[in-house]
Amino acid sequence: MRFLLRVLPLLVLAAACTKIAFSPRLDFVGATRFISASRIITTGTVTADSLASKIYAQTTNLDDGPNLKHLRITLASSPTRTPVLYPTTISTYLASSTPDDPPLVYLDSLLAPGTKDIAFTNLLTGRTASGVDSWKYAVTDETGSIASRAYRLSLRRTDSLTAVVHSYRAYFGSVPVGQPGTPLTAAQNQALAYVNLRQGLLLPHFAVAYTNPESVASRAANRALVDLVCTTQGPTLRLVSTKSGSLVTTGWGVNTHSTALRATTLAATDFIGLTTNALLASTFATGTVAGGDSLQTAPLVKGAVIAFHTTATGPGGAKYGALLIADLVRTPATVITCQVLVQK
């Protein structure tokens, strides 16, 4: 007993001098602007709105803790983000026929050496087809310890079973067409300028351009989703197929899409009436190629209706559709409001 009494104080002292390793910390910043918790939306009118979430991560000890090394954001969708054309007799539908999409690596970034903490605001868009998107944020430190947080965005479209044409409203920015190698500003790098027309998925520049050696496959997969990119050159804004030779998609290779674009004479009131597959196909057939180049639009103006035909290599195959430039704001940042109709 006396031996134990002599040893216990030594054990307590040893424990007090031992550093306990903890994982880094990562938390969502709570504010009315930022998503910090899961949510469910039930609606018949869908907007691929520009949403935002902000995370703050720090090492276990700002004075002498291990540096933060890596930030990764992934998107898992269940089921596919591509809209489903359900059978007339819904009882014959098999859920297994619409599997989940492969996880999308939205950001895969090595942090600057010596990083002890980081705040990052992520711009994103919600789903336009019924289902669930799970967003996961993870930070890794130099010891390999990981901290992560996640939330789920669920959408229930009331017209999922009956609509034959997929519709949504989207907001997106632009990236400049300048000299090769000219770095983008932070705002341009985060601009939701890369568009998948079937899904209403908008990607920022960094999601298709990150250069980490381990991210080559993810970058290629993201590029293969993109139908159009919105570019700016001086005051001129255009929607451009990724196979157009634009400087912002130079080097994409087999990941480019030759999305065909045609100008129309339709007004906004005509656009609303494009509610069938046949009407969308005929609108494209009667459209005209702007400036002799079917891979880009004329300079964008408010009220323009543009017909398109997606490439057969994109998600869901080739589809006809049309988009309306509902609004166009140039300052303080470029924001294009676009209403989209596309065959399911």
Coordinates of N, CA, C and O in Angstrom, one line a residue, residues 123-265:
L123 N -19.0 28.6 -52.7 CA -20.2 28.9 -53.4 C -20.6 27.6 -54.1 O -19.8 26.9 -54.7
L124 N -21.9 27.3 -54.1 CA -22.4 26.1 -54.7 C -23.9 26.3 -55.2 O -24.4 27.4 -54.9
T125 N -24.4 25.3 -55.8 CA -25.8 25.4 -56.2 C -26.5 24.1 -55.7 O -25.9 23.1 -55.5
G126 N -27.8 24.3 -55.4 CA -28.6 23.1 -55.0 C -29.0 22.3 -56.2 O -28.8 22.6 -57.4
R127 N -29.6 21.1 -55.9 CA -30.1 20.2 -56.9 C -31.3 20.9 -57.7 O -32.0 21.8 -57.2
T128 N -31.5 20.4 -58.9 CA -32.7 20.8 -59.7 C -33.6 19.6 -60.0 O -34.7 19.8 -60.5
A129 N -33.1 18.4 -59.6 CA -34.0 17.2 -59.7 C -34.1 16.6 -58.3 O -33.2 16.8 -57.5
S130 N -35.2 15.9 -58.1 CA -35.5 15.4 -56.8 C -34.4 14.5 -56.3 O -33.8 13.7 -57.1
G131 N -34.0 14.6 -55.0 CA -33.0 13.7 -54.5 C -32.2 14.4 -53.4 O -32.7 15.5 -52.8
V132 N -31.1 13.9 -53.0 CA -30.3 14.4 -51.9 C -28.9 14.6 -52.3 O -28.2 13.8 -52.9
D133 N -28.3 15.8 -52.0 CA -26.9 16.1 -52.1 C -26.3 16.2 -50.8 O -26.8 16.9 -49.9
S134 N -25.2 15.5 -50.6 CA -24.4 15.5 -49.3 C -23.1 16.2 -49.6 O -22.3 15.7 -50.4
W135 N -22.9 17.3 -48.9 CA -21.6 18.0 -49.0 C -20.8 17.7 -47.8 O -21.2 17.9 -46.6
K136 N -19.5 17.3 -48.0 CA -18.6 17.0 -46.9 C -17.3 17.9 -47.1 O -16.8 18.0 -48.2
Y137 N -16.9 18.4 -46.0 CA -15.7 19.3 -45.9 C -14.7 18.6 -44.9 O -15.1 18.2 -43.8
A138 N -13.5 18.4 -45.4 CA -12.5 17.7 -44.5 C -11.2 18.5 -44.6 O -10.7 18.9 -45.7
V139 N -10.5 18.6 -43.5 CA -9.2 19.2 -43.4 C -8.2 18.2 -42.8 O -8.6 17.5 -41.8
T140 N -7.0 18.1 -43.3 CA -6.0 17.2 -42.8 C -4.8 18.0 -42.4 O -4.4 18.9 -43.1
D141 N -4.2 17.6 -41.3 CA -2.9 18.2 -40.9 C -1.7 17.4 -41.2 O -1.8 16.3 -41.8
E142 N -0.5 17.9 -40.9 CA 0.7 17.2 -41.3 C 0.9 15.8 -40.7 O 1.6 15.0 -41.2
T143 N 0.2 15.5 -39.6 CA 0.3 14.2 -39.0 C -0.7 13.2 -39.6 O -0.7 12.0 -39.2
G144 N -1.5 13.7 -40.5 CA -2.5 12.8 -41.1 C -3.9 12.8 -40.4 O -4.8 12.1 -40.8
S145 N -4.0 13.6 -39.3 CA -5.2 13.7 -38.6 C -6.3 14.5 -39.4 O -5.9 15.5 -40.0
I146 N -7.5 14.0 -39.3 CA -8.6 14.6 -40.2 C -9.7 15.1 -39.3 O -10.1 14.4 -38.4
A147 N -10.2 16.3 -39.6 CA -11.5 16.8 -39.1 C -12.5 17.0 -40.2 O -12.1 17.5 -41.3
S148 N -13.7 16.7 -40.1 CA -14.7 16.8 -41.1 C -16.1 17.2 -40.6 O -16.4 16.9 -39.5
R149 N -16.8 17.9 -41.5 CA -18.2 18.2 -41.2 C -19.0 18.1 -42.5 O -18.4 18.1 -43.6
A150 N -20.3 17.9 -42.4 CA -21.1 17.7 -43.6 C -22.6 18.1 -43.3 O -23.0 18.3 -42.2
Y151 N -23.3 18.4 -44.4 CA -24.7 18.6 -44.3 C -25.4 18.1 -45.6 O -24.7 17.7 -46.6
R152 N -26.7 17.9 -45.6 CA -27.4 17.4 -46.7 C -28.5 18.4 -47.2 O -29.2 19.0 -46.4
L153 N -28.5 18.5 -48.5 CA -29.6 19.4 -49.1 C -30.5 18.5 -49.9 O -30.1 17.9 -50.9
S154 N -31.8 18.4 -49.5 CA -32.7 17.5 -50.1 C -33.8 18.3 -50.9 O -34.2 19.4 -50.4
L155 N -34.1 17.9 -52.1 CA -35.1 18.5 -52.9 C -36.2 17.6 -53.3 O -35.9 16.4 -53.7
R156 N -37.4 18.0 -53.1 CA -38.6 17.2 -53.5 C -39.4 18.0 -54.5 O -40.1 18.9 -54.1
R157 N -39.3 17.7 -55.8 CA -40.1 18.4 -56.8 C -41.4 17.8 -56.9 O -41.6 16.6 -57.1
T158 N -42.4 18.7 -56.8 CA -43.8 18.2 -56.9 C -44.2 17.8 -58.3 O -45.2 17.1 -58.5
D159 N -43.4 18.2 -59.3 CA -43.8 17.8 -60.7 C -42.9 16.7 -61.3 O -42.9 16.5 -62.5
S160 N -42.1 16.0 -60.4 CA -41.2 15.0 -60.8 C -41.8 13.9 -61.7 O -41.2 13.5 -62.7
L161 N -43.0 13.5 -61.3 CA -43.6 12.4 -62.0 C -44.3 12.7 -63.3 O -44.4 11.9 -64.2
T162 N -44.7 14.0 -63.5 CA -45.5 14.4 -64.6 C -44.8 15.2 -65.7 O -45.1 15.1 -66.9
A163 N -43.8 16.0 -65.3 CA -43.1 16.9 -66.3 C -42.2 16.1 -67.3 O -41.5 15.2 -66.8
V164 N -42.3 16.4 -68.6 CA -41.5 15.7 -69.5 C -40.3 16.6 -69.9 O -39.3 16.1 -70.5
V165 N -40.4 17.9 -69.5 CA -39.3 18.8 -69.7 C -38.8 19.3 -68.4 O -39.5 19.6 -67.5
H166 N -37.5 19.2 -68.2 CA -36.8 19.7 -67.0 C -36.6 21.2 -67.1 O -36.2 21.7 -68.1
S167 N -37.0 21.9 -66.0 CA -36.9 23.3 -66.0 C -36.3 23.8 -64.7 O -36.5 23.2 -63.6
Y168 N -35.5 24.9 -64.8 CA -34.9 25.5 -63.6 C -34.4 26.9 -63.9 O -34.2 27.2 -65.1
R169 N -34.2 27.6 -62.9 CA -33.6 29.0 -63.0 C -32.2 28.9 -62.4 O -32.0 28.4 -61.3
A170 N -31.2 29.5 -63.1 CA -29.8 29.4 -62.5 C -29.2 30.8 -62.6 O -29.5 31.7 -63.4
Y171 N -28.3 31.0 -61.7 CA -27.5 32.2 -61.6 C -26.0 31.9 -61.8 O -25.5 31.0 -61.0
F172 N -25.3 32.5 -62.7 CA -23.9 32.2 -62.8 C -23.1 33.4 -63.2 O -23.6 34.4 -63.7
G173 N -21.8 33.3 -63.0 CA -20.9 34.4 -63.3 C -20.1 34.0 -64.6 O -20.5 33.2 -65.4
S174 N -18.9 34.6 -64.7 CA -18.1 34.4 -65.9 C -16.6 34.4 -65.5 O -16.2 34.9 -64.5
V175 N -15.8 33.8 -66.4 CA -14.4 33.9 -66.3 C -13.8 34.6 -67.5 O -14.3 34.5 -68.6
P176 N -12.8 35.4 -67.4 CA -12.3 36.2 -68.5 C -11.5 35.4 -69.5 O -10.7 34.5 -69.1
V177 N -11.6 35.8 -70.7 CA -10.7 35.2 -71.8 C -9.6 36.3 -72.0 O -9.8 37.3 -72.6
G178 N -8.4 36.0 -71.4 CA -7.3 36.9 -71.5 C -6.1 36.3 -72.1 O -6.2 35.3 -72.9
Q179 N -4.9 36.7 -71.7 CA -3.7 36.1 -72.1 C -3.5 34.8 -71.4 O -3.7 34.7 -70.2
P180 N -2.9 33.8 -72.1 CA -2.6 32.5 -71.4 C -1.7 32.7 -70.2 O -0.7 33.5 -70.3
G181 N -2.0 32.1 -69.1 CA -1.2 32.2 -67.9 C -1.5 33.3 -67.0 O -1.0 33.4 -65.9
T182 N -2.4 34.2 -67.4 CA -2.8 35.3 -66.6 C -3.6 34.8 -65.4 O -4.7 34.1 -65.6
P183 N -3.2 35.0 -64.2 CA -3.9 34.4 -63.0 C -5.3 35.1 -62.8 O -5.5 36.3 -63.1
L184 N -6.3 34.3 -62.4 CA -7.6 34.8 -62.1 C -7.6 35.4 -60.7 O -6.8 35.0 -59.8
T185 N -8.4 36.4 -60.5 CA -8.6 36.9 -59.1 C -9.4 35.8 -58.3 O -9.9 34.8 -58.9
A186 N -9.4 36.0 -57.0 CA -10.1 35.1 -56.1 C -11.6 34.9 -56.5 O -12.1 33.8 -56.5
A187 N -12.2 36.1 -56.8 CA -13.6 36.1 -57.2 C -13.8 35.3 -58.5 O -14.8 34.6 -58.6
Q188 N -12.9 35.5 -59.5 CA -13.1 34.8 -60.8 C -12.8 33.3 -60.6 O -13.5 32.5 -61.3
N189 N -11.9 33.0 -59.7 CA -11.6 31.5 -59.5 C -12.8 30.8 -58.8 O -13.0 29.6 -59.1
Q190 N -13.6 31.6 -58.1 CA -14.8 31.0 -57.4 C -16.1 31.2 -58.2 O -17.1 30.7 -57.8
A191 N -16.0 31.9 -59.3 CA -17.2 32.1 -60.1 C -17.9 30.9 -60.6 O -17.2 30.0 -61.2
L192 N -19.2 30.7 -60.4 CA -19.9 29.5 -60.9 C -20.2 29.8 -62.4 O -21.2 30.2 -62.8
A193 N -19.2 29.4 -63.2 CA -19.2 29.8 -64.7 C -19.3 28.6 -65.6 O -19.5 28.8 -66.8
Y194 N -19.1 27.4 -65.1 CA -19.1 26.2 -65.9 C -20.4 25.4 -65.7 O -20.8 25.1 -64.5
V195 N -21.2 25.2 -66.7 CA -22.6 24.8 -66.7 C -22.8 23.4 -67.2 O -22.4 23.1 -68.3
N196 N -23.5 22.5 -66.5 CA -24.0 21.3 -67.0 C -25.5 21.5 -67.2 O -26.3 21.7 -66.2
L197 N -26.0 21.5 -68.4 CA -27.3 21.9 -68.8 C -28.4 20.9 -68.3 O -29.5 21.3 -67.9
R198 N -28.1 19.6 -68.4 CA -29.1 18.6 -68.0 C -29.4 18.7 -66.5 O -30.5 18.6 -66.1
Q199 N -28.3 18.8 -65.7 CA -28.4 18.7 -64.3 C -28.7 20.1 -63.6 O -29.1 20.1 -62.4
G200 N -28.4 21.2 -64.3 CA -28.4 22.5 -63.6 C -27.3 22.6 -62.6 O -27.3 23.4 -61.7
L201 N -26.2 21.8 -62.9 CA -25.0 21.9 -62.0 C -24.1 23.0 -62.5 O -23.7 23.0 -63.7
L202 N -23.7 23.8 -61.6 CA -22.7 24.9 -61.9 C -21.5 24.7 -61.1 O -21.5 24.4 -59.9
L203 N -20.3 24.8 -61.8 CA -19.0 24.5 -61.1 C -18.2 25.8 -61.2 O -18.2 26.5 -62.2
P204 N -17.4 26.1 -60.2 CA -16.5 27.2 -60.2 C -15.2 26.8 -61.0 O -15.0 25.6 -61.2
H205 N -14.4 27.8 -61.3 CA -13.2 27.5 -62.1 C -12.3 26.6 -61.3 O -11.7 25.7 -61.9
F206 N -12.2 26.7 -60.0 CA -11.2 25.9 -59.3 C -11.6 24.4 -59.3 O -10.7 23.5 -59.2
A207 N -12.9 24.1 -59.5 CA -13.3 22.7 -59.6 C -12.8 22.0 -60.9 O -12.8 20.7 -60.9
V208 N -12.5 22.7 -61.9 CA -12.1 22.1 -63.2 C -10.6 22.4 -63.4 O -10.1 22.0 -64.5
A209 N -9.9 23.1 -62.5 CA -8.6 23.6 -62.8 C -7.6 23.3 -61.8 O -6.4 23.6 -61.9
Y210 N -8.0 22.6 -60.6 CA -7.0 22.4 -59.6 C -5.9 21.5 -60.1 O -6.1 20.6 -60.9
T211 N -4.7 21.7 -59.6 CA -3.5 21.1 -60.2 C -2.8 20.1 -59.3 O -1.6 19.7 -59.6
N212 N -3.3 19.7 -58.1 CA -2.7 18.7 -57.3 C -2.5 17.4 -58.1 O -3.4 17.0 -58.8
P213 N -1.3 16.8 -58.0 CA -1.0 15.6 -58.8 C -2.0 14.5 -58.5 O -2.4 13.7 -59.4
E214 N -2.5 14.4 -57.3 CA -3.4 13.3 -56.9 C -4.9 13.6 -57.4 O -5.7 12.8 -57.3
S215 N -5.1 14.8 -58.0 CA -6.4 15.2 -58.4 C -6.7 15.1 -59.9 O -7.7 15.6 -60.4
V216 N -5.8 14.6 -60.7 CA -5.9 14.5 -62.1 C -7.2 13.9 -62.5 O -8.0 14.4 -63.4
A217 N -7.5 12.7 -61.9 CA -8.7 12.0 -62.3 C -10.0 12.7 -62.0 O -10.9 12.8 -62.8
S218 N -10.0 13.4 -60.8 CA -11.2 14.1 -60.4 C -11.4 15.3 -61.3 O -12.5 15.7 -61.6
R219 N -10.3 16.0 -61.6 CA -10.4 17.2 -62.5 C -11.0 16.8 -63.9 O -11.8 17.5 -64.4
A220 N -10.5 15.7 -64.4 CA -11.0 15.2 -65.7 C -12.5 14.9 -65.6 O -13.3 15.2 -66.5
A221 N -12.9 14.2 -64.5 CA -14.3 13.9 -64.4 C -15.2 15.1 -64.3 O -16.3 15.1 -64.8
N222 N -14.7 16.2 -63.6 CA -15.5 17.4 -63.5 C -15.6 18.1 -64.9 O -16.6 18.6 -65.3
R223 N -14.5 18.1 -65.6 CA -14.5 18.7 -66.9 C -15.5 18.0 -67.9 O -16.1 18.7 -68.7
A224 N -15.6 16.7 -67.7 CA -16.5 15.9 -68.6 C -17.9 16.2 -68.3 O -18.8 15.8 -69.1
L225 N -18.2 16.9 -67.2 CA -19.6 17.3 -66.9 C -20.1 18.6 -67.6 O -21.2 18.9 -67.7
V226 N -19.1 19.4 -68.0 CA -19.4 20.8 -68.4 C -19.8 20.8 -69.9 O -19.2 20.4 -70.8
D227 N -21.0 21.4 -70.1 CA -21.5 21.7 -71.4 C -21.1 23.0 -72.0 O -20.8 23.2 -73.1
L228 N -21.2 24.0 -71.1 CA -20.9 25.4 -71.5 C -20.1 26.1 -70.4 O -20.1 25.7 -69.3
V229 N -19.4 27.1 -70.9 CA -18.7 28.0 -69.9 C -19.1 29.5 -70.3 O -19.1 29.8 -71.5
C230 N -19.3 30.3 -69.3 CA -19.6 31.7 -69.6 C -18.3 32.5 -69.5 O -17.6 32.4 -68.5
T231 N -18.0 33.2 -70.6 CA -16.7 33.9 -70.7 C -17.0 35.4 -70.9 O -18.1 35.8 -71.4
T232 N -16.1 36.2 -70.5 CA -16.1 37.6 -70.7 C -14.8 38.1 -71.4 O -13.7 37.6 -71.0
Q233 N -15.0 39.0 -72.3 CA -13.8 39.6 -73.0 C -14.1 41.1 -73.1 O -14.9 41.5 -74.0
G234 N -13.6 41.9 -72.2 CA -14.0 43.3 -72.2 C -15.4 43.3 -71.7 O -15.8 42.6 -70.8
P235 N -16.3 44.1 -72.4 CA -17.7 44.1 -72.0 C -18.6 43.0 -72.6 O -19.7 42.9 -72.3
T236 N -18.0 42.1 -73.4 CA -18.7 41.1 -74.1 C -18.8 39.8 -73.3 O -17.8 39.2 -72.9
L237 N -20.0 39.3 -73.1 CA -20.3 38.1 -72.4 C -20.8 37.1 -73.4 O -21.7 37.4 -74.2
R238 N -20.3 35.8 -73.4 CA -20.8 34.8 -74.2 C -21.0 33.5 -73.5 O -20.3 33.3 -72.5
L239 N -21.9 32.6 -74.0 CA -21.9 31.2 -73.5 C -21.2 30.4 -74.6 O -21.5 30.6 -75.8
V240 N -20.2 29.6 -74.2 CA -19.3 29.0 -75.1 C -19.2 27.5 -74.9 O -19.1 27.1 -73.7
S241 N -19.3 26.7 -75.9 CA -19.0 25.3 -75.8 C -17.6 25.1 -75.3 O -16.7 25.8 -75.7
T242 N -17.4 24.0 -74.5 CA -16.0 23.8 -74.0 C -15.1 23.3 -75.1 O -13.8 23.3 -75.0
K243 N -15.6 23.0 -76.3 CA -14.8 22.5 -77.4 C -14.6 23.7 -78.4 O -14.1 23.4 -79.5
S244 N -14.8 24.9 -78.0 CA -14.7 26.0 -78.9 C -13.3 26.6 -79.1 O -13.2 27.5 -79.9
G245 N -12.4 26.1 -78.4 CA -11.0 26.6 -78.5 C -10.8 27.8 -77.6 O -9.8 28.5 -77.7
S246 N -11.8 28.1 -76.7 CA -11.6 29.1 -75.7 C -10.4 28.9 -74.8 O -10.0 27.8 -74.5
L247 N -9.7 30.0 -74.5 CA -8.5 29.9 -73.7 C -8.8 29.2 -72.3 O -7.9 28.6 -71.7
V248 N -10.0 29.4 -71.8 CA -10.3 28.9 -70.5 C -10.4 27.3 -70.5 O -10.4 26.7 -69.4
T249 N -10.5 26.7 -71.7 CA -10.6 25.3 -71.8 C -9.5 24.7 -72.6 O -9.6 23.5 -72.9
T250 N -8.5 25.5 -72.9 CA -7.3 24.9 -73.6 C -6.7 23.8 -72.8 O -6.4 23.9 -71.6
G251 N -6.4 22.7 -73.5 CA -5.8 21.6 -72.8 C -6.8 20.6 -72.2 O -6.3 19.6 -71.6
W252 N -8.1 20.8 -72.3 CA -9.0 19.9 -71.8 C -9.1 18.6 -72.6 O -9.5 17.5 -72.1
G253 N -8.7 18.6 -73.9 CA -8.7 17.4 -74.7 C -10.0 16.7 -74.8 O -11.0 17.3 -75.2
V254 N -10.0 15.4 -74.5 CA -11.2 14.6 -74.7 C -12.3 14.9 -73.7 O -13.5 14.5 -73.9
N255 N -12.1 15.8 -72.8 CA -13.1 16.2 -71.8 C -14.0 17.3 -72.3 O -14.8 17.8 -71.5
T256 N -13.8 17.8 -73.5 CA -14.6 18.9 -74.0 C -15.8 18.4 -74.6 O -15.9 17.3 -75.2
H257 N -16.9 19.3 -74.6 CA -18.2 19.0 -75.2 C -18.5 20.0 -76.4 O -18.3 21.2 -76.2
S258 N -18.9 19.4 -77.5 CA -19.3 20.3 -78.6 C -20.8 20.6 -78.6 O -21.6 20.2 -79.5
T259 N -21.2 21.2 -77.5 CA -22.6 21.6 -77.4 C -23.0 22.7 -78.5 O -22.3 23.7 -78.6
A260 N -24.0 22.3 -79.3 CA -24.4 23.2 -80.4 C -25.3 24.3 -79.9 O -26.2 24.0 -79.1
L261 N -25.1 25.5 -80.3 CA -25.9 26.7 -79.9 C -26.4 27.4 -81.1 O -25.7 27.7 -82.1
R262 N -27.7 27.9 -81.0 CA -28.3 28.6 -82.1 C -29.2 29.7 -81.5 O -29.9 29.6 -80.5
A263 N -29.1 30.9 -82.2 CA -29.9 32.0 -81.8 C -31.4 31.8 -82.3 O -31.6 31.1 -83.3
T264 N -32.3 32.4 -81.6 CA -33.7 32.3 -82.0 C -34.3 33.7 -82.0 O -33.7 34.7 -81.4
T265 N -35.5 33.9 -82.5 CA -36.2 35.1 -82.5 C -37.3 35.1 -81.5 O -38.2 36.0 -81.4

